[in-house]
Amino acid sequence: MTSPASTDPAPPQLSAAPRPAQGPAADEGLARRLRALACTAPLHDLDARKANLAGEYTVYAMAEVALSAIDLITLNMDFDTGADHEQIIARLLPRVAAQAPERPAAEHERVARWVLENLINVGSVDRGFRAVYGTFGTDGVYVRRDYDFKLVEEVPGYGGGVCLRTTDEAVNVLVGALDTDVTSAQIAAEVKLEVLVNRGRLADAQLAAEQARYRTVQYAETLRKTLEATRRNVRAVDWLHTVPDMIAEALDHVADRYRHENAILTNIRRVRDEIEADTVADARSAEHKRRAAELVDIVKDCIRRHTQLQSRLLDAGPLFRAEQDRQAFAAPTSYTGLDLYGQLVAPTLPLPVEQAARVTDAFFARGTGLRTPASVRLGDLVDLLLTPPVEREHLGAEMPEPDLIATPDDSRFSEEQLANALRLLDLEHEAPRRLSGLLAEARGIDADLPYLVALLAVHAASPPVGTAYRQGEERLLFAVDDGTPLDDPEFGGADLIVGTALLDAVGMAADRTEAT
C-alpha cells in the first residue's frame, strides 16, 4: 500500500530572492494613508500629554475638543478674514463644560485655550508639525521623507489684529480624507446628499451636507491664496492663460453647485412639509422635522458661501488690473542700477571668446560680492553638523495643468492707431513741431488718436537718453516745454516742442571699444 505522502505532488520551491517593492501607484496610496494618519497625530497627542498639566485633567477628552475647535474655525472664517480667537474660545466653553460640569469655569477656559494653542503649535519655531514616513523610490530603495503640515494658522486680520484659519490638512482631518480633488469631492458629496434626501435618510443626509460645506470652504481657500499671490506680485501668477482659465472653471463650478443646491433645498423643504402635514405626531416625526430644519440651514449656508465666492471671482479681473497699475507705476528707486544689456551684453557679444572671457571674468569676480561663512562660532558649527537634512521632493510639488483658452484683447488703441501715431511723431527729417499742431493733425485722422499722441509726447518729456545711448539706439523722441500754454479743446497744459534727436553712433562704438 502506497503512503499518502508518496502520492501527493511535491511542494513548490520558494525563491530565495527577496520580493521586490510594489509599484509606484501602490506606494503612493500607502504614502497618502501615512500622511492622513500623521494629520491625526497632534489630536491623539493632546490626550497623551494632558497628564502633564498641573491638575486633574484626565476627565476631559482633548481630541473631541480639538475637533470641535477645527469645526468652529472652519465654519466661522470668511473668504477674506479668519475666525476671532476669543470667539472660538467662548464657543468651545459649553463643550468643555459638558465633559466636567462640576469643575470651575476657570478650568474650562484653561482647557479650551490649551487645546487651541496646541493646534496652533505655539511652542515650535515655525508653528507647524512634522511627521516622518518611508516610501520606495524608482530603484526600489527605501527612503525616509519628512511631511510638514499645519492645522490652524494665525493670519493678520483687519485693524491690525490676528485671526485664525484652518489649513487644508485640518479640513481633510475633519471630513476624513486627504489630498483629494476639491471639485470632484464637492460633486460627489452633493450627489450623495441628493440621493439621501430623496430616500428620506435625513440623519445621513445631514452628515453629507456638512461634508459638502467643508469642501466649499476648502475650495474658497484655494482661490483666496491665488488672489493673495497676485496682490504680492502680479508677475508671479500667469494672468494671461492660467488664472483666466481657473476663474472660468470656478464660475462654472459655482453655477453648477448653485443649481444643484437649490434643487436639494427644494427636496428638503418638500420632506419637511410632508412631515408637518402628517397627523401622527410621534418622536420619530419630530426628529425628522428637526433634521430637515437643520439641513435647510446647512444648505442655505452653502448657497451663501458660493454666492460670496462668485462675487470674489467677478472682482478678480479688476483686482488684477488695479494691482498691475499699482506695481507697474510705482515710484522708481533713487539710485541708478547697472544696465547689463547696454554695459555688458551688447559690447561683449561681438567680441571673440578670448577677449570676452576677460570681461566676463572681471565682472563676475567683482559682482558676486562677499561670501559670509556658514558658521562663525563653534556652537553654530555643531548645530549645523547635527541638524538632519530636510527631505524634499526632487522636482517639487506637482503643478496642475489647467485647460488654457485665449483671452480677448481689451487694449484701448489698435495696432493701426499706434502706427499712425508713430508716423506723426517721426520727425527725423523735419523740424520740431508744436504739440498743438500734432494733435490737430491726429484729430483729422481718428477721434481717439490725439489721446495716444499726447501720451507719447508727455512720455518723451523726460527721455531715457543714457539707456538709449548704452543700448545702441540711433534716434530718440524728445519733448521740451518753453512755457507756451497749450490751446486745445480737449487737452490743457504746456504746448510742448516735439522732435527727434539723433544719437552719436560713432561715440557709442568708441565707448564699446574702450569698455572691452
PDB file of C-alpha atoms in Angstrom, residues 81-242:
ATOM      1  CA  THR A  81     -10.913  87.118   7.201  1.00  0.00           C
ATOM      2  CA  GLY A  82     -10.445  84.343   9.711  1.00  0.00           C
ATOM      3  CA  ALA A  83     -12.175  83.431  12.948  1.00  0.00           C
ATOM      4  CA  ASP A  84     -11.765  85.523  16.089  1.00  0.00           C
ATOM      5  CA  HIS A  85      -9.620  83.873  18.765  1.00  0.00           C
ATOM      6  CA  GLU A  86     -11.750  84.868  21.750  1.00  0.00           C
ATOM      7  CA  GLN A  87     -14.966  83.999  19.936  1.00  0.00           C
ATOM      8  CA  ILE A  88     -13.728  80.451  19.315  1.00  0.00           C
ATOM      9  CA  ILE A  89     -12.779  80.127  22.997  1.00  0.00           C
ATOM     10  CA  ALA A  90     -16.238  81.309  24.047  1.00  0.00           C
ATOM     11  CA  ARG A  91     -17.952  78.783  21.756  1.00  0.00           C
ATOM     12  CA  LEU A  92     -15.707  75.958  22.971  1.00  0.00           C
ATOM     13  CA  LEU A  93     -16.561  76.518  26.633  1.00  0.00           C
ATOM     14  CA  PRO A  94     -20.013  74.786  26.554  1.00  0.00           C
ATOM     15  CA  ARG A  95     -18.495  71.573  25.099  1.00  0.00           C
ATOM     16  CA  VAL A  96     -15.667  71.597  27.641  1.00  0.00           C
ATOM     17  CA  ALA A  97     -18.087  72.322  30.478  1.00  0.00           C
ATOM     18  CA  ALA A  98     -20.348  69.443  29.389  1.00  0.00           C
ATOM     19  CA  GLN A  99     -17.493  66.959  29.947  1.00  0.00           C
ATOM     20  CA  ALA A 100     -16.924  68.092  33.555  1.00  0.00           C
ATOM     21  CA  PRO A 101     -19.872  70.259  34.728  1.00  0.00           C
ATOM     22  CA  GLU A 102     -18.766  70.156  38.365  1.00  0.00           C
ATOM     23  CA  ARG A 103     -15.381  71.780  37.596  1.00  0.00           C
ATOM     24  CA  PRO A 104     -14.971  75.586  37.830  1.00  0.00           C
ATOM     25  CA  ALA A 105     -15.373  77.844  34.775  1.00  0.00           C
ATOM     26  CA  ALA A 106     -11.737  78.987  35.003  1.00  0.00           C
ATOM     27  CA  GLU A 107     -10.580  75.404  34.472  1.00  0.00           C
ATOM     28  CA  HIS A 108     -12.879  75.020  31.455  1.00  0.00           C
ATOM     29  CA  GLU A 109     -11.375  78.142  29.883  1.00  0.00           C
ATOM     30  CA  ARG A 110      -7.851  76.910  30.577  1.00  0.00           C
ATOM     31  CA  VAL A 111      -8.585  73.588  28.828  1.00  0.00           C
ATOM     32  CA  ALA A 112     -10.064  75.378  25.807  1.00  0.00           C
ATOM     33  CA  ARG A 113      -7.072  77.726  25.496  1.00  0.00           C
ATOM     34  CA  TRP A 114      -4.598  74.862  25.958  1.00  0.00           C
ATOM     35  CA  VAL A 115      -6.218  72.835  23.179  1.00  0.00           C
ATOM     36  CA  LEU A 116      -6.323  75.809  20.790  1.00  0.00           C
ATOM     37  CA  GLU A 117      -2.688  76.750  21.465  1.00  0.00           C
ATOM     38  CA  ASN A 118      -1.602  73.176  20.785  1.00  0.00           C
ATOM     39  CA  LEU A 119      -3.495  73.146  17.500  1.00  0.00           C
ATOM     40  CA  ILE A 120      -1.564  76.286  16.539  1.00  0.00           C
ATOM     41  CA  ASN A 121       1.593  74.623  17.964  1.00  0.00           C
ATOM     42  CA  VAL A 122       2.673  77.785  19.754  1.00  0.00           C
ATOM     43  CA  GLY A 123       5.799  76.202  21.235  1.00  0.00           C
ATOM     44  CA  SER A 124       7.531  75.476  17.911  1.00  0.00           C
ATOM     45  CA  VAL A 125       9.574  77.880  15.795  1.00  0.00           C
ATOM     46  CA  ASP A 126       7.507  77.700  12.592  1.00  0.00           C
ATOM     47  CA  ARG A 127       4.304  76.667  14.430  1.00  0.00           C
ATOM     48  CA  GLY A 128       3.960  73.528  12.354  1.00  0.00           C
ATOM     49  CA  PHE A 129       4.033  69.761  12.764  1.00  0.00           C
ATOM     50  CA  ARG A 130       6.385  67.239  11.158  1.00  0.00           C
ATOM     51  CA  ALA A 131       5.988  63.528  10.550  1.00  0.00           C
ATOM     52  CA  VAL A 132       8.458  61.044   9.051  1.00  0.00           C
ATOM     53  CA  TYR A 133       7.305  58.252   6.740  1.00  0.00           C
ATOM     54  CA  GLY A 134       9.015  55.931   4.278  1.00  0.00           C
ATOM     55  CA  THR A 135       8.459  55.226   0.597  1.00  0.00           C
ATOM     56  CA  PHE A 136      10.180  53.198  -2.092  1.00  0.00           C
ATOM     57  CA  GLY A 137      11.962  55.058  -4.873  1.00  0.00           C
ATOM     58  CA  THR A 138      12.073  54.092  -8.531  1.00  0.00           C
ATOM     59  CA  ASP A 139      15.111  51.925  -7.827  1.00  0.00           C
ATOM     60  CA  GLY A 140      13.326  50.041  -5.021  1.00  0.00           C
ATOM     61  CA  VAL A 141      15.355  51.652  -2.224  1.00  0.00           C
ATOM     62  CA  TYR A 142      13.504  52.565   0.971  1.00  0.00           C
ATOM     63  CA  VAL A 143      13.653  56.350   1.539  1.00  0.00           C
ATOM     64  CA  ARG A 144      12.502  58.281   4.601  1.00  0.00           C
ATOM     65  CA  ARG A 145      10.686  61.535   3.932  1.00  0.00           C
ATOM     66  CA  ASP A 146       9.531  64.464   6.067  1.00  0.00           C
ATOM     67  CA  TYR A 147       5.936  65.661   5.907  1.00  0.00           C
ATOM     68  CA  ASP A 148       5.437  69.208   7.255  1.00  0.00           C
ATOM     69  CA  PHE A 149       1.892  70.427   7.859  1.00  0.00           C
ATOM     70  CA  LYS A 150      -0.197  72.792   9.975  1.00  0.00           C
ATOM     71  CA  LEU A 151      -3.708  72.519  11.355  1.00  0.00           C
ATOM     72  CA  VAL A 152      -4.550  76.080  12.487  1.00  0.00           C
ATOM     73  CA  GLU A 153      -2.721  79.232  11.360  1.00  0.00           C
ATOM     74  CA  GLU A 154      -2.649  82.739  12.806  1.00  0.00           C
ATOM     75  CA  VAL A 155      -3.038  85.273   9.983  1.00  0.00           C
ATOM     76  CA  PRO A 156      -3.299  89.092  10.025  1.00  0.00           C
ATOM     77  CA  GLY A 157      -6.821  90.454  10.363  1.00  0.00           C
ATOM     78  CA  TYR A 158      -8.483  93.813   9.954  1.00  0.00           C
ATOM     79  CA  GLY A 159      -7.423  96.564  12.321  1.00  0.00           C
ATOM     80  CA  GLY A 160      -4.003  95.061  13.000  1.00  0.00           C
ATOM     81  CA  GLY A 161      -5.392  92.066  14.874  1.00  0.00           C
ATOM     82  CA  VAL A 162      -4.734  88.347  14.479  1.00  0.00           C
ATOM     83  CA  CYS A 163      -7.346  85.817  13.396  1.00  0.00           C
ATOM     84  CA  LEU A 164      -7.395  82.045  12.927  1.00  0.00           C
ATOM     85  CA  ARG A 165      -7.722  79.992   9.728  1.00  0.00           C
ATOM     86  CA  THR A 166      -7.743  76.223   9.314  1.00  0.00           C
ATOM     87  CA  THR A 167      -5.485  74.664   6.684  1.00  0.00           C
ATOM     88  CA  ASP A 168      -6.344  72.101   4.020  1.00  0.00           C
ATOM     89  CA  GLU A 169      -4.916  69.369   6.241  1.00  0.00           C
ATOM     90  CA  ALA A 170      -7.266  70.351   9.071  1.00  0.00           C
ATOM     91  CA  VAL A 171     -10.303  70.271   6.786  1.00  0.00           C
ATOM     92  CA  ASN A 172      -9.202  66.885   5.480  1.00  0.00           C
ATOM     93  CA  VAL A 173      -8.939  65.575   9.042  1.00  0.00           C
ATOM     94  CA  LEU A 174     -12.430  66.917   9.715  1.00  0.00           C
ATOM     95  CA  VAL A 175     -14.084  65.207   6.740  1.00  0.00           C
ATOM     96  CA  GLY A 176     -11.935  62.065   6.806  1.00  0.00           C
ATOM     97  CA  ALA A 177      -9.887  62.407   3.585  1.00  0.00           C
ATOM     98  CA  LEU A 178      -6.514  63.742   2.448  1.00  0.00           C
ATOM     99  CA  ASP A 179      -5.177  65.245  -0.788  1.00  0.00           C
ATOM    100  CA  THR A 180      -8.475  64.817  -2.619  1.00  0.00           C
ATOM    101  CA  ASP A 181      -9.502  66.897  -5.600  1.00  0.00           C
ATOM    102  CA  VAL A 182     -11.746  69.667  -4.291  1.00  0.00           C
ATOM    103  CA  THR A 183     -14.092  69.826  -7.265  1.00  0.00           C
ATOM    104  CA  SER A 184     -14.677  66.078  -7.565  1.00  0.00           C
ATOM    105  CA  ALA A 185     -15.123  65.726  -3.812  1.00  0.00           C
ATOM    106  CA  GLN A 186     -17.673  68.553  -3.804  1.00  0.00           C
ATOM    107  CA  ILE A 187     -19.691  66.988  -6.633  1.00  0.00           C
ATOM    108  CA  ALA A 188     -19.602  63.556  -5.002  1.00  0.00           C
ATOM    109  CA  ALA A 189     -20.736  64.946  -1.645  1.00  0.00           C
ATOM    110  CA  GLU A 190     -23.668  66.798  -3.183  1.00  0.00           C
ATOM    111  CA  VAL A 191     -24.793  63.842  -5.308  1.00  0.00           C
ATOM    112  CA  LYS A 192     -24.691  61.698  -2.178  1.00  0.00           C
ATOM    113  CA  LEU A 193     -26.672  64.363  -0.324  1.00  0.00           C
ATOM    114  CA  GLU A 194     -29.367  64.475  -3.010  1.00  0.00           C
ATOM    115  CA  VAL A 195     -29.748  60.685  -3.005  1.00  0.00           C
ATOM    116  CA  LEU A 196     -30.046  60.565   0.798  1.00  0.00           C
ATOM    117  CA  VAL A 197     -32.649  63.341   0.851  1.00  0.00           C
ATOM    118  CA  ASN A 198     -34.745  61.656  -1.842  1.00  0.00           C
ATOM    119  CA  ARG A 199     -34.685  58.415   0.167  1.00  0.00           C
ATOM    120  CA  GLY A 200     -35.681  60.163   3.379  1.00  0.00           C
ATOM    121  CA  ARG A 201     -32.469  59.288   5.270  1.00  0.00           C
ATOM    122  CA  LEU A 202     -32.138  62.730   6.853  1.00  0.00           C
ATOM    123  CA  ALA A 203     -29.637  61.731   9.553  1.00  0.00           C
ATOM    124  CA  ASP A 204     -27.124  60.525   6.959  1.00  0.00           C
ATOM    125  CA  ALA A 205     -28.012  63.455   4.712  1.00  0.00           C
ATOM    126  CA  GLN A 206     -27.064  65.922   7.447  1.00  0.00           C
ATOM    127  CA  LEU A 207     -23.566  64.410   7.681  1.00  0.00           C
ATOM    128  CA  ALA A 208     -23.188  64.555   3.893  1.00  0.00           C
ATOM    129  CA  ALA A 209     -24.343  68.193   3.871  1.00  0.00           C
ATOM    130  CA  GLU A 210     -21.760  69.134   6.496  1.00  0.00           C
ATOM    131  CA  GLN A 211     -19.021  67.443   4.437  1.00  0.00           C
ATOM    132  CA  ALA A 212     -20.165  69.361   1.326  1.00  0.00           C
ATOM    133  CA  ARG A 213     -19.919  72.620   3.270  1.00  0.00           C
ATOM    134  CA  TYR A 214     -16.360  71.819   4.391  1.00  0.00           C
ATOM    135  CA  ARG A 215     -15.381  71.181   0.763  1.00  0.00           C
ATOM    136  CA  THR A 216     -16.871  74.535  -0.199  1.00  0.00           C
ATOM    137  CA  VAL A 217     -14.697  76.268   2.396  1.00  0.00           C
ATOM    138  CA  GLN A 218     -11.626  74.438   1.119  1.00  0.00           C
ATOM    139  CA  TYR A 219     -12.308  75.461  -2.496  1.00  0.00           C
ATOM    140  CA  ALA A 220     -12.694  79.112  -1.467  1.00  0.00           C
ATOM    141  CA  GLU A 221      -9.419  78.906   0.472  1.00  0.00           C
ATOM    142  CA  THR A 222      -7.597  77.729  -2.661  1.00  0.00           C
ATOM    143  CA  LEU A 223      -8.890  80.716  -4.619  1.00  0.00           C
ATOM    144  CA  ARG A 224      -8.020  83.126  -1.814  1.00  0.00           C
ATOM    145  CA  LYS A 225      -4.376  82.023  -1.855  1.00  0.00           C
ATOM    146  CA  THR A 226      -4.211  82.652  -5.613  1.00  0.00           C
ATOM    147  CA  LEU A 227      -5.545  86.198  -5.189  1.00  0.00           C
ATOM    148  CA  GLU A 228      -3.100  86.857  -2.332  1.00  0.00           C
ATOM    149  CA  ALA A 229      -0.210  85.834  -4.580  1.00  0.00           C
ATOM    150  CA  THR A 230      -1.499  88.343  -7.154  1.00  0.00           C
ATOM    151  CA  ARG A 231      -1.526  91.122  -4.572  1.00  0.00           C
ATOM    152  CA  ARG A 232       2.089  90.384  -3.669  1.00  0.00           C
ATOM    153  CA  ASN A 233       3.416  90.143  -7.235  1.00  0.00           C
ATOM    154  CA  VAL A 234       1.352  90.100 -10.431  1.00  0.00           C
ATOM    155  CA  ARG A 235       4.288  88.610 -12.319  1.00  0.00           C
ATOM    156  CA  ALA A 236       4.273  85.520 -10.118  1.00  0.00           C
ATOM    157  CA  VAL A 237       0.826  84.488 -11.424  1.00  0.00           C
ATOM    158  CA  ASP A 238       0.025  83.743 -15.056  1.00  0.00           C
ATOM    159  CA  TRP A 239      -2.860  86.129 -15.758  1.00  0.00           C
ATOM    160  CA  LEU A 240      -2.605  85.573 -19.491  1.00  0.00           C
ATOM    161  CA  HIS A 241      -3.750  81.956 -19.569  1.00  0.00           C
ATOM    162  CA  THR A 242      -3.716  80.089 -16.220  1.00  0.00           C
TER     163      THR A 242
END
